[in-house]
PDB file of C-alpha atoms and ligand atoms in Angstrom:
ATOM      1  CA  MET A   1      -0.251   0.043   0.117  1.00  0.00           C
ATOM      2  CA  GLU A   2       1.077   3.623  -0.730  1.00  0.00           C
ATOM      3  CA  ASN A   3       2.473   5.423   2.566  1.00  0.00           C
ATOM      4  CA  GLY A   4      -0.130   7.816   3.482  1.00  0.00           C
ATOM      5  CA  ASN A   5       1.142  11.819   3.501  1.00  0.00           C
ATOM      6  CA  LEU A   6       2.434  13.583   6.375  1.00  0.00           C
ATOM      7  CA  PHE A   7       1.486  16.987   6.838  1.00  0.00           C
ATOM      8  CA  ILE A   8       3.919  19.714   8.686  1.00  0.00           C
ATOM      9  CA  ILE A   9       1.335  22.651   9.972  1.00  0.00           C
ATOM     10  CA  SER A  10       2.996  25.309  12.020  1.00  0.00           C
ATOM     11  CA  ALA A  11       0.653  28.378  13.074  1.00  0.00           C
ATOM     12  CA  PRO A  12       1.819  31.469  16.181  1.00  0.00           C
ATOM     13  CA  SER A  13      -0.488  29.949  19.334  1.00  0.00           C
ATOM     14  CA  GLY A  14      -3.871  31.458  19.372  1.00  0.00           C
ATOM     15  CA  THR A  15      -3.954  31.356  15.964  1.00  0.00           C
ATOM     16  CA  GLY A  16      -7.076  28.993  15.336  1.00  0.00           C
ATOM     17  CA  LYS A  17      -5.059  26.005  14.296  1.00  0.00           C
ATOM     18  CA  THR A  18      -6.443  23.001  17.313  1.00  0.00           C
ATOM     19  CA  THR A  19     -10.223  24.364  16.029  1.00  0.00           C
ATOM     20  CA  ILE A  20      -9.306  24.576  12.162  1.00  0.00           C
ATOM     21  CA  LEU A  21      -7.521  20.840  12.840  1.00  0.00           C
ATOM     22  CA  LYS A  22     -10.813  19.062  15.172  1.00  0.00           C
ATOM     23  CA  LYS A  23     -13.125  20.396  11.618  1.00  0.00           C
ATOM     24  CA  ILE A  24     -10.802  18.547   9.473  1.00  0.00           C
ATOM     25  CA  ILE A  25     -10.198  15.439  11.549  1.00  0.00           C
ATOM     26  CA  ALA A  26     -13.975  15.486  11.960  1.00  0.00           C
ATOM     27  CA  GLU A  27     -15.030  15.754   8.666  1.00  0.00           C
ATOM     28  CA  MET A  28     -12.639  13.815   6.210  1.00  0.00           C
ATOM     29  CA  ALA A  29     -11.841  10.149   5.482  1.00  0.00           C
ATOM     30  CA  ASN A  30      -8.207   8.752   6.153  1.00  0.00           C
ATOM     31  CA  VAL A  31      -7.216  11.606   8.102  1.00  0.00           C
ATOM     32  CA  ALA A  32      -4.998  11.585  11.740  1.00  0.00           C
ATOM     33  CA  PHE A  33      -3.723  13.613  13.863  1.00  0.00           C
ATOM     34  CA  SER A  34      -0.164  12.868  15.340  1.00  0.00           C
ATOM     35  CA  VAL A  35      -0.329  12.667  19.395  1.00  0.00           C
ATOM     36  CA  SER A  36       2.533  15.228  21.085  1.00  0.00           C
ATOM     37  CA  HIS A  37       3.520  14.359  24.120  1.00  0.00           C
ATOM     38  CA  THR A  38       4.271  17.412  25.903  1.00  0.00           C
ATOM     39  CA  THR A  39       5.511  18.967  29.346  1.00  0.00           C
ATOM     40  CA  ARG A  40       2.876  21.036  29.885  1.00  0.00           C
ATOM     41  CA  ALA A  41      -0.100  20.820  32.311  1.00  0.00           C
ATOM     42  CA  PRO A  42      -3.763  19.716  30.857  1.00  0.00           C
ATOM     43  CA  ARG A  43      -5.968  22.417  29.834  1.00  0.00           C
ATOM     44  CA  PRO A  44      -9.893  22.036  31.026  1.00  0.00           C
ATOM     45  CA  GLY A  45     -11.424  19.958  28.337  1.00  0.00           C
ATOM     46  CA  GLU A  46      -7.643  18.537  26.667  1.00  0.00           C
ATOM     47  CA  GLN A  47      -7.872  14.362  27.372  1.00  0.00           C
ATOM     48  CA  GLU A  48      -4.495  12.122  27.884  1.00  0.00           C
ATOM     49  CA  GLY A  49      -4.030  10.440  24.195  1.00  0.00           C
ATOM     50  CA  VAL A  50      -6.234  12.643  22.248  1.00  0.00           C
ATOM     51  CA  ASP A  51      -5.042  16.238  22.540  1.00  0.00           C
ATOM     52  CA  TYR A  52      -1.073  14.895  23.785  1.00  0.00           C
ATOM     53  CA  PHE A  53       0.164  12.351  26.219  1.00  0.00           C
ATOM     54  CA  PHE A  54       1.066  14.529  29.065  1.00  0.00           C
ATOM     55  CA  ILE A  55       4.077  13.201  30.562  1.00  0.00           C
ATOM     56  CA  ASP A  56       7.016  14.904  33.452  1.00  0.00           C
ATOM     57  CA  LYS A  57      10.069  16.132  32.678  1.00  0.00           C
ATOM     58  CA  ASP A  58      12.511  13.477  33.601  1.00  0.00           C
ATOM     59  CA  MET A  59      10.180  10.503  31.154  1.00  0.00           C
ATOM     60  CA  PHE A  60      10.667  13.192  28.289  1.00  0.00           C
ATOM     61  CA  ALA A  61      14.617  13.436  28.859  1.00  0.00           C
ATOM     62  CA  ASP A  62      14.571   9.476  29.412  1.00  0.00           C
ATOM     63  CA  MET A  63      12.362   9.278  25.725  1.00  0.00           C
ATOM     64  CA  ARG A  64      15.049  11.645  24.270  1.00  0.00           C
ATOM     65  CA  GLN A  65      17.646   9.765  25.614  1.00  0.00           C
ATOM     66  CA  GLN A  66      16.170   6.791  23.709  1.00  0.00           C
ATOM     67  CA  ASP A  67      15.992   8.716  20.672  1.00  0.00           C
ATOM     68  CA  LEU A  68      12.431   7.803  20.806  1.00  0.00           C
ATOM     69  CA  PHE A  69      11.673  11.910  18.936  1.00  0.00           C
ATOM     70  CA  LEU A  70      11.336  12.531  15.311  1.00  0.00           C
ATOM     71  CA  GLU A  71      11.600  16.331  16.240  1.00  0.00           C
ATOM     72  CA  TRP A  72      11.208  18.168  19.550  1.00  0.00           C
ATOM     73  CA  ALA A  73      11.187  21.357  21.132  1.00  0.00           C
ATOM     74  CA  GLU A  74      10.862  23.034  24.113  1.00  0.00           C
ATOM     75  CA  VAL A  75       7.968  25.764  22.635  1.00  0.00           C
ATOM     76  CA  HIS A  76       6.591  29.417  25.226  1.00  0.00           C
ATOM     77  CA  GLY A  77       8.830  27.075  28.298  1.00  0.00           C
ATOM     78  CA  ASN A  78       7.295  23.958  27.989  1.00  0.00           C
ATOM     79  CA  LEU A  79       8.742  20.778  25.746  1.00  0.00           C
ATOM     80  CA  TYR A  80       6.871  19.301  23.232  1.00  0.00           C
ATOM     81  CA  GLY A  81       7.961  15.436  20.890  1.00  0.00           C
ATOM     82  CA  THR A  82       6.797  13.686  18.162  1.00  0.00           C
ATOM     83  CA  SER A  83       6.853   9.945  18.638  1.00  0.00           C
ATOM     84  CA  SER A  84       9.421   8.604  15.597  1.00  0.00           C
ATOM     85  CA  ARG A  85       7.360   5.229  15.719  1.00  0.00           C
ATOM     86  CA  ALA A  86       3.724   6.647  15.563  1.00  0.00           C
ATOM     87  CA  VAL A  87       4.194   8.567  12.605  1.00  0.00           C
ATOM     88  CA  ALA A  88       5.710   5.539  11.034  1.00  0.00           C
ATOM     89  CA  ASP A  89       2.643   3.435  11.775  1.00  0.00           C
ATOM     90  CA  ALA A  90       0.108   5.315  10.846  1.00  0.00           C
ATOM     91  CA  THR A  91       1.901   6.539   7.607  1.00  0.00           C
ATOM     92  CA  GLU A  92       2.719   2.843   7.122  1.00  0.00           C
ATOM     93  CA  GLN A  93      -1.362   2.523   7.396  1.00  0.00           C
ATOM     94  CA  GLY A  94      -1.664   4.860   4.453  1.00  0.00           C
ATOM     95  CA  LEU A  95      -3.284   7.454   6.817  1.00  0.00           C
ATOM     96  CA  ASP A  96      -2.316  10.985   5.807  1.00  0.00           C
ATOM     97  CA  LEU A  97      -0.867  12.672   9.415  1.00  0.00           C
ATOM     98  CA  ILE A  98      -1.611  15.899  10.365  1.00  0.00           C
ATOM     99  CA  LEU A  99       1.665  16.982  12.935  1.00  0.00           C
ATOM    100  CA  ASP A 100       0.404  20.259  15.007  1.00  0.00           C
ATOM    101  CA  ILE A 101       4.340  21.524  15.694  1.00  0.00           C
ATOM    102  CA  ASP A 102       5.924  24.270  16.046  1.00  0.00           C
ATOM    103  CA  VAL A 103       8.252  25.893  13.658  1.00  0.00           C
ATOM    104  CA  GLN A 104      11.563  24.611  15.592  1.00  0.00           C
ATOM    105  CA  GLY A 105      10.129  21.313  14.705  1.00  0.00           C
ATOM    106  CA  ALA A 106       9.008  22.051  11.712  1.00  0.00           C
ATOM    107  CA  ARG A 107      12.546  22.604  10.234  1.00  0.00           C
ATOM    108  CA  GLN A 108      13.754  19.704  11.949  1.00  0.00           C
ATOM    109  CA  VAL A 109      11.316  17.365  10.170  1.00  0.00           C
ATOM    110  CA  ARG A 110      12.209  19.428   6.720  1.00  0.00           C
ATOM    111  CA  LYS A 111      16.096  18.914   7.371  1.00  0.00           C
ATOM    112  CA  LYS A 112      15.322  14.543   8.142  1.00  0.00           C
ATOM    113  CA  LEU A 113      12.236  14.040   5.505  1.00  0.00           C
ATOM    114  CA  GLY A 114      12.672  16.945   3.225  1.00  0.00           C
ATOM    115  CA  ALA A 115      10.107  16.339   0.281  1.00  0.00           C
ATOM    116  CA  LYS A 116       8.108  14.023   2.262  1.00  0.00           C
ATOM    117  CA  GLY A 117       6.403  16.529   4.380  1.00  0.00           C
ATOM    118  CA  VAL A 118       3.671  19.060   2.983  1.00  0.00           C
ATOM    119  CA  PHE A 119       4.887  22.130   5.441  1.00  0.00           C
ATOM    120  CA  ILE A 120       1.918  24.535   5.975  1.00  0.00           C
ATOM    121  CA  PHE A 121       1.491  27.741   8.107  1.00  0.00           C
ATOM    122  CA  ILE A 122      -1.966  28.725   9.685  1.00  0.00           C
ATOM    123  CA  ALA A 123      -1.497  32.564  10.213  1.00  0.00           C
ATOM    124  CA  PRO A 124      -3.723  35.115  12.132  1.00  0.00           C
ATOM    125  CA  PRO A 125      -5.176  37.585   9.863  1.00  0.00           C
ATOM    126  CA  SER A 126      -3.273  40.148  12.081  1.00  0.00           C
ATOM    127  CA  LEU A 127      -1.554  40.892  15.637  1.00  0.00           C
ATOM    128  CA  GLU A 128      -4.355  42.749  16.846  1.00  0.00           C
ATOM    129  CA  GLU A 129      -6.861  40.252  16.031  1.00  0.00           C
ATOM    130  CA  LEU A 130      -4.009  37.064  17.529  1.00  0.00           C
ATOM    131  CA  ALA A 131      -4.523  39.377  20.704  1.00  0.00           C
ATOM    132  CA  SER A 132      -7.617  39.201  20.953  1.00  0.00           C
ATOM    133  CA  ARG A 133      -8.236  35.568  19.521  1.00  0.00           C
ATOM    134  CA  LEU A 134      -5.727  34.796  22.921  1.00  0.00           C
ATOM    135  CA  ALA A 135      -7.907  36.943  25.186  1.00  0.00           C
ATOM    136  CA  GLY A 136     -11.089  35.300  24.390  1.00  0.00           C
ATOM    137  CA  ARG A 137      -9.572  31.695  24.764  1.00  0.00           C
ATOM    138  CA  SER A 138      -9.235  32.672  28.395  1.00  0.00           C
ATOM    139  CA  THR A 139      -6.769  29.646  29.004  1.00  0.00           C
ATOM    140  CA  GLU A 140      -4.035  31.599  29.951  1.00  0.00           C
ATOM    141  CA  THR A 141      -2.772  34.397  32.375  1.00  0.00           C
ATOM    142  CA  GLU A 142      -2.113  37.553  30.788  1.00  0.00           C
ATOM    143  CA  ALA A 143       1.736  37.170  31.157  1.00  0.00           C
ATOM    144  CA  VAL A 144       1.682  33.776  29.552  1.00  0.00           C
ATOM    145  CA  ILE A 145      -0.136  35.693  26.840  1.00  0.00           C
ATOM    146  CA  ALA A 146       2.416  38.547  25.954  1.00  0.00           C
ATOM    147  CA  THR A 147       5.100  35.403  26.208  1.00  0.00           C
ATOM    148  CA  ARG A 148       3.203  34.226  22.817  1.00  0.00           C
ATOM    149  CA  LEU A 149       2.435  37.103  21.457  1.00  0.00           C
ATOM    150  CA  GLN A 150       6.411  37.814  21.364  1.00  0.00           C
ATOM    151  CA  ASN A 151       6.911  34.474  19.854  1.00  0.00           C
ATOM    152  CA  ALA A 152       4.314  34.804  17.458  1.00  0.00           C
ATOM    153  CA  LYS A 153       6.076  37.862  15.662  1.00  0.00           C
ATOM    154  CA  GLN A 154       9.307  35.615  15.889  1.00  0.00           C
ATOM    155  CA  GLU A 155       7.455  32.503  14.112  1.00  0.00           C
ATOM    156  CA  MET A 156       5.923  34.361  11.122  1.00  0.00           C
ATOM    157  CA  LYS A 157       9.665  35.359  10.568  1.00  0.00           C
ATOM    158  CA  SER A 158       9.743  31.464   9.758  1.00  0.00           C
ATOM    159  CA  ILE A 159       6.830  31.552   7.000  1.00  0.00           C
ATOM    160  CA  THR A 160       9.058  31.481   4.193  1.00  0.00           C
ATOM    161  CA  GLN A 161       9.861  27.584   5.163  1.00  0.00           C
ATOM    162  CA  TYR A 162       6.556  26.819   3.728  1.00  0.00           C
ATOM    163  CA  ASP A 163       5.125  25.379   1.414  1.00  0.00           C
ATOM    164  CA  TYR A 164       1.090  26.283   2.039  1.00  0.00           C
ATOM    165  CA  ILE A 165      -0.318  29.783   3.870  1.00  0.00           C
ATOM    166  CA  ILE A 166      -3.077  29.712   4.870  1.00  0.00           C
ATOM    167  CA  VAL A 167      -4.710  32.887   6.579  1.00  0.00           C
ATOM    168  CA  ASN A 168      -7.055  31.634   9.376  1.00  0.00           C
ATOM    169  CA  ASP A 169      -9.739  34.872   8.836  1.00  0.00           C
ATOM    170  CA  THR A 170     -12.861  33.023   8.917  1.00  0.00           C
ATOM    171  CA  ILE A 171     -12.800  29.135  10.063  1.00  0.00           C
ATOM    172  CA  ALA A 172     -14.712  28.357   7.294  1.00  0.00           C
ATOM    173  CA  GLU A 173     -12.854  29.661   4.682  1.00  0.00           C
ATOM    174  CA  ALA A 174      -9.486  28.492   6.068  1.00  0.00           C
ATOM    175  CA  VAL A 175     -10.818  24.563   6.969  1.00  0.00           C
ATOM    176  CA  GLU A 176     -11.803  24.835   2.496  1.00  0.00           C
ATOM    177  CA  ILE A 177      -8.412  25.343   2.285  1.00  0.00           C
ATOM    178  CA  LEU A 178      -6.530  23.056   3.987  1.00  0.00           C
ATOM    179  CA  LYS A 179      -9.349  21.046   2.716  1.00  0.00           C
ATOM    180  CA  SER A 180      -8.131  21.767  -0.931  1.00  0.00           C
ATOM    181  CA  VAL A 181      -4.342  20.903  -0.247  1.00  0.00           C
ATOM    182  CA  ILE A 182      -4.745  17.737   1.630  1.00  0.00           C
ATOM    183  CA  ILE A 183      -7.272  16.891  -1.447  1.00  0.00           C
ATOM    184  CA  ALA A 184      -4.459  18.037  -3.946  1.00  0.00           C
ATOM    185  CA  GLU A 185      -1.589  16.350  -2.715  1.00  0.00           C
ATOM    186  CA  ARG A 186      -3.466  13.035  -2.799  1.00  0.00           C
ATOM    187  CA  SER A 187      -3.943  14.026  -6.627  1.00  0.00           C
ATOM    188  CA  ARG A 188      -0.179  13.680  -6.729  1.00  0.00           C
ATOM    189  CA  LYS A 189      -0.390  10.313  -5.683  1.00  0.00           C
ATOM    190  CA  ARG A 190      -3.255   8.944  -7.619  1.00  0.00           C
ATOM    191  CA  ARG A 191      -5.469   8.899  -4.685  1.00  0.00           C
ATOM    192  CA  ASP A 192      -8.634   9.502  -4.418  1.00  0.00           C
ATOM    193  CA  LEU A 193     -11.499  12.108  -2.576  1.00  0.00           C
ATOM    194  CA  SER A 194     -11.275  10.236   0.605  1.00  0.00           C
ATOM    195  CA  GLY A 195      -7.419   9.085   0.395  1.00  0.00           C
ATOM    196  CA  ALA A 196      -8.245   5.576  -1.395  1.00  0.00           C
ATOM    197  CA  PRO A 197      -5.791   4.337  -4.294  1.00  0.00           C
ATOM    198  CA  LEU A 198      -7.620   5.270  -7.841  1.00  0.00           C
ATOM    199  CA  LYS A 199      -8.719   1.510  -9.358  1.00  0.00           C
ATOM    200  CA  LEU A 200      -8.059   3.195 -12.814  1.00  0.00           C
ATOM    201  CA  VAL A 201      -9.407  -0.315 -15.344  1.00  0.00           C
ATOM    202  CA  PHE A 202      -9.145   0.660 -18.815  1.00  0.00           C
TER     203      PHE A 202
HETATM  204  P1  LIG B   1      -4.693  27.368  18.541  1.00  0.00           P
HETATM  205  O1  LIG B   1      -4.375  26.778  18.454  1.00  0.00           O
HETATM  206  O2  LIG B   1      -4.321  27.777  16.906  1.00  0.00           O
HETATM  207  O3  LIG B   1      -3.325  27.586  19.433  1.00  0.00           O
HETATM  208  P2  LIG B   1      -7.390  28.140  18.908  1.00  0.00           P
HETATM  209  O4  LIG B   1      -7.946  27.019  18.143  1.00  0.00           O
HETATM  210  O5  LIG B   1      -7.325  27.088  20.467  1.00  0.00           O
HETATM  211  O6  LIG B   1      -6.275  28.101  18.824  1.00  0.00           O
HETATM  212  O7  LIG B   1      -8.029  29.137  18.844  1.00  0.00           O
HETATM  213  C1  LIG B   1      -7.920  30.180  19.992  1.00  0.00           C
HETATM  214  C2  LIG B   1      -9.320  30.918  19.775  1.00  0.00           C
HETATM  215  O8  LIG B   1      -9.716  32.040  18.841  1.00  0.00           O
HETATM  216  C3  LIG B   1     -10.474  30.333  20.186  1.00  0.00           C
HETATM  217  O9  LIG B   1     -11.183  30.919  21.215  1.00  0.00           O
HETATM  218  C4  LIG B   1     -11.083  29.899  19.060  1.00  0.00           C
HETATM  219  O10 LIG B   1     -12.532  30.023  19.341  1.00  0.00           O
HETATM  220  C5  LIG B   1     -11.030  31.302  18.304  1.00  0.00           C
HETATM  221  N1  LIG B   1     -11.249  31.337  17.104  1.00  0.00           N
HETATM  222  C6  LIG B   1      -9.756  30.225  15.626  1.00  0.00           C
HETATM  223  N2  LIG B   1     -10.727  30.692  14.825  1.00  0.00           N
HETATM  224  C7  LIG B   1     -11.056  31.784  14.847  1.00  0.00           C
HETATM  225  C8  LIG B   1     -11.687  33.051  14.041  1.00  0.00           C
HETATM  226  N3  LIG B   1     -11.679  32.461  12.567  1.00  0.00           N
HETATM  227  N4  LIG B   1     -12.297  33.926  13.886  1.00  0.00           N
HETATM  228  C9  LIG B   1     -12.704  34.120  14.987  1.00  0.00           C
HETATM  229  N5  LIG B   1     -11.899  33.530  15.936  1.00  0.00           N
HETATM  230  C10 LIG B   1     -11.732  31.852  16.074  1.00  0.00           C
HETATM  231  P1  LIG B   2      -0.411  23.868  23.143  1.00  0.00           P
HETATM  232  O1  LIG B   2       0.296  24.420  24.080  1.00  0.00           O
HETATM  233  O2  LIG B   2      -0.708  25.478  22.519  1.00  0.00           O
HETATM  234  O3  LIG B   2      -0.504  23.464  22.702  1.00  0.00           O
HETATM  235  O4  LIG B   2       0.859  24.429  21.879  1.00  0.00           O
HETATM  236  C1  LIG B   2       1.904  25.695  21.495  1.00  0.00           C
HETATM  237  C2  LIG B   2       2.709  25.234  20.794  1.00  0.00           C
HETATM  238  O5  LIG B   2       3.759  23.679  21.002  1.00  0.00           O
HETATM  239  C3  LIG B   2       1.794  25.158  19.527  1.00  0.00           C
HETATM  240  O6  LIG B   2       2.593  25.896  18.176  1.00  0.00           O
HETATM  241  C4  LIG B   2       2.394  23.939  19.122  1.00  0.00           C
HETATM  242  O7  LIG B   2       1.845  23.747  17.322  1.00  0.00           O
HETATM  243  C5  LIG B   2       3.296  23.212  19.925  1.00  0.00           C
HETATM  244  N1  LIG B   2       3.478  21.711  19.488  1.00  0.00           N
HETATM  245  C6  LIG B   2       2.950  20.866  19.701  1.00  0.00           C
HETATM  246  N2  LIG B   2       3.148  19.773  20.144  1.00  0.00           N
HETATM  247  C7  LIG B   2       4.233  19.820  19.145  1.00  0.00           C
HETATM  248  C8  LIG B   2       5.573  19.096  19.301  1.00  0.00           C
HETATM  249  O8  LIG B   2       5.586  17.359  19.115  1.00  0.00           O
HETATM  250  N3  LIG B   2       6.486  19.344  18.908  1.00  0.00           N
HETATM  251  C9  LIG B   2       6.745  20.715  18.467  1.00  0.00           C
HETATM  252  N4  LIG B   2       8.385  20.896  18.025  1.00  0.00           N
HETATM  253  N5  LIG B   2       5.842  21.511  18.632  1.00  0.00           N
HETATM  254  C10 LIG B   2       4.705  21.504  19.025  1.00  0.00           C
END
């Protein structure tokens, strides 16, 4: 079976990436979300093994030592990493896998996998709108929001490393564009709209 595609998606915190990805996973067949490991505390409503694997710093260090991460990074003061094994398992099953990772992690994946990955950046319409979305989410303190806004300015500089840029102005439009990108990439590999191999009999 043809391996699934790997979509590496980055966005400044608060852009709306989680909102968009939840819709993509719910509405598209054969797309899976790569569940990262993090040392960050769960937010209200976040589920172990669904949103993240929540682990402590010692366990994270152990996993790094055993070279279990395809990539890892410190983001906004917490550690985040993607398991190499989980990525290989999902794509070998033919699933299109979405990695929601920051710009440092995306750079590492680009180095390791090059053109095997499709790199997508989701941008907020403006810094003011980003500030308002972060404040509206009410999951971070003012100090944490200030750090994330500062980091956003830095992250926007990495936009040129990505293959596709999606501006999240309205959720519906951003979801449509991301679906189109996924379908276009499937078409490169002769797969149908749902990701299954094309059966053309002449
Ligand atoms: P991220 O995962 O990028 O940090 P979230 O998906 O948690 O961001 O979204 C941050 C906040 O912005 C949430 O409260 C979400 O409902 C809101 N939001 C997301 N997309 C939009 C949009 N296009 N317009 C207005 N608000 C949005
Ligand atoms: P949050 O704490 O808001 O869920 O995520 C903060 C940032 O960490 C986001 O930019 C998100 O993309 C990034 N992130 C989440 N998982 C990973 C990962 O496994 N690796 C890297 N490098 N970044 C991650």
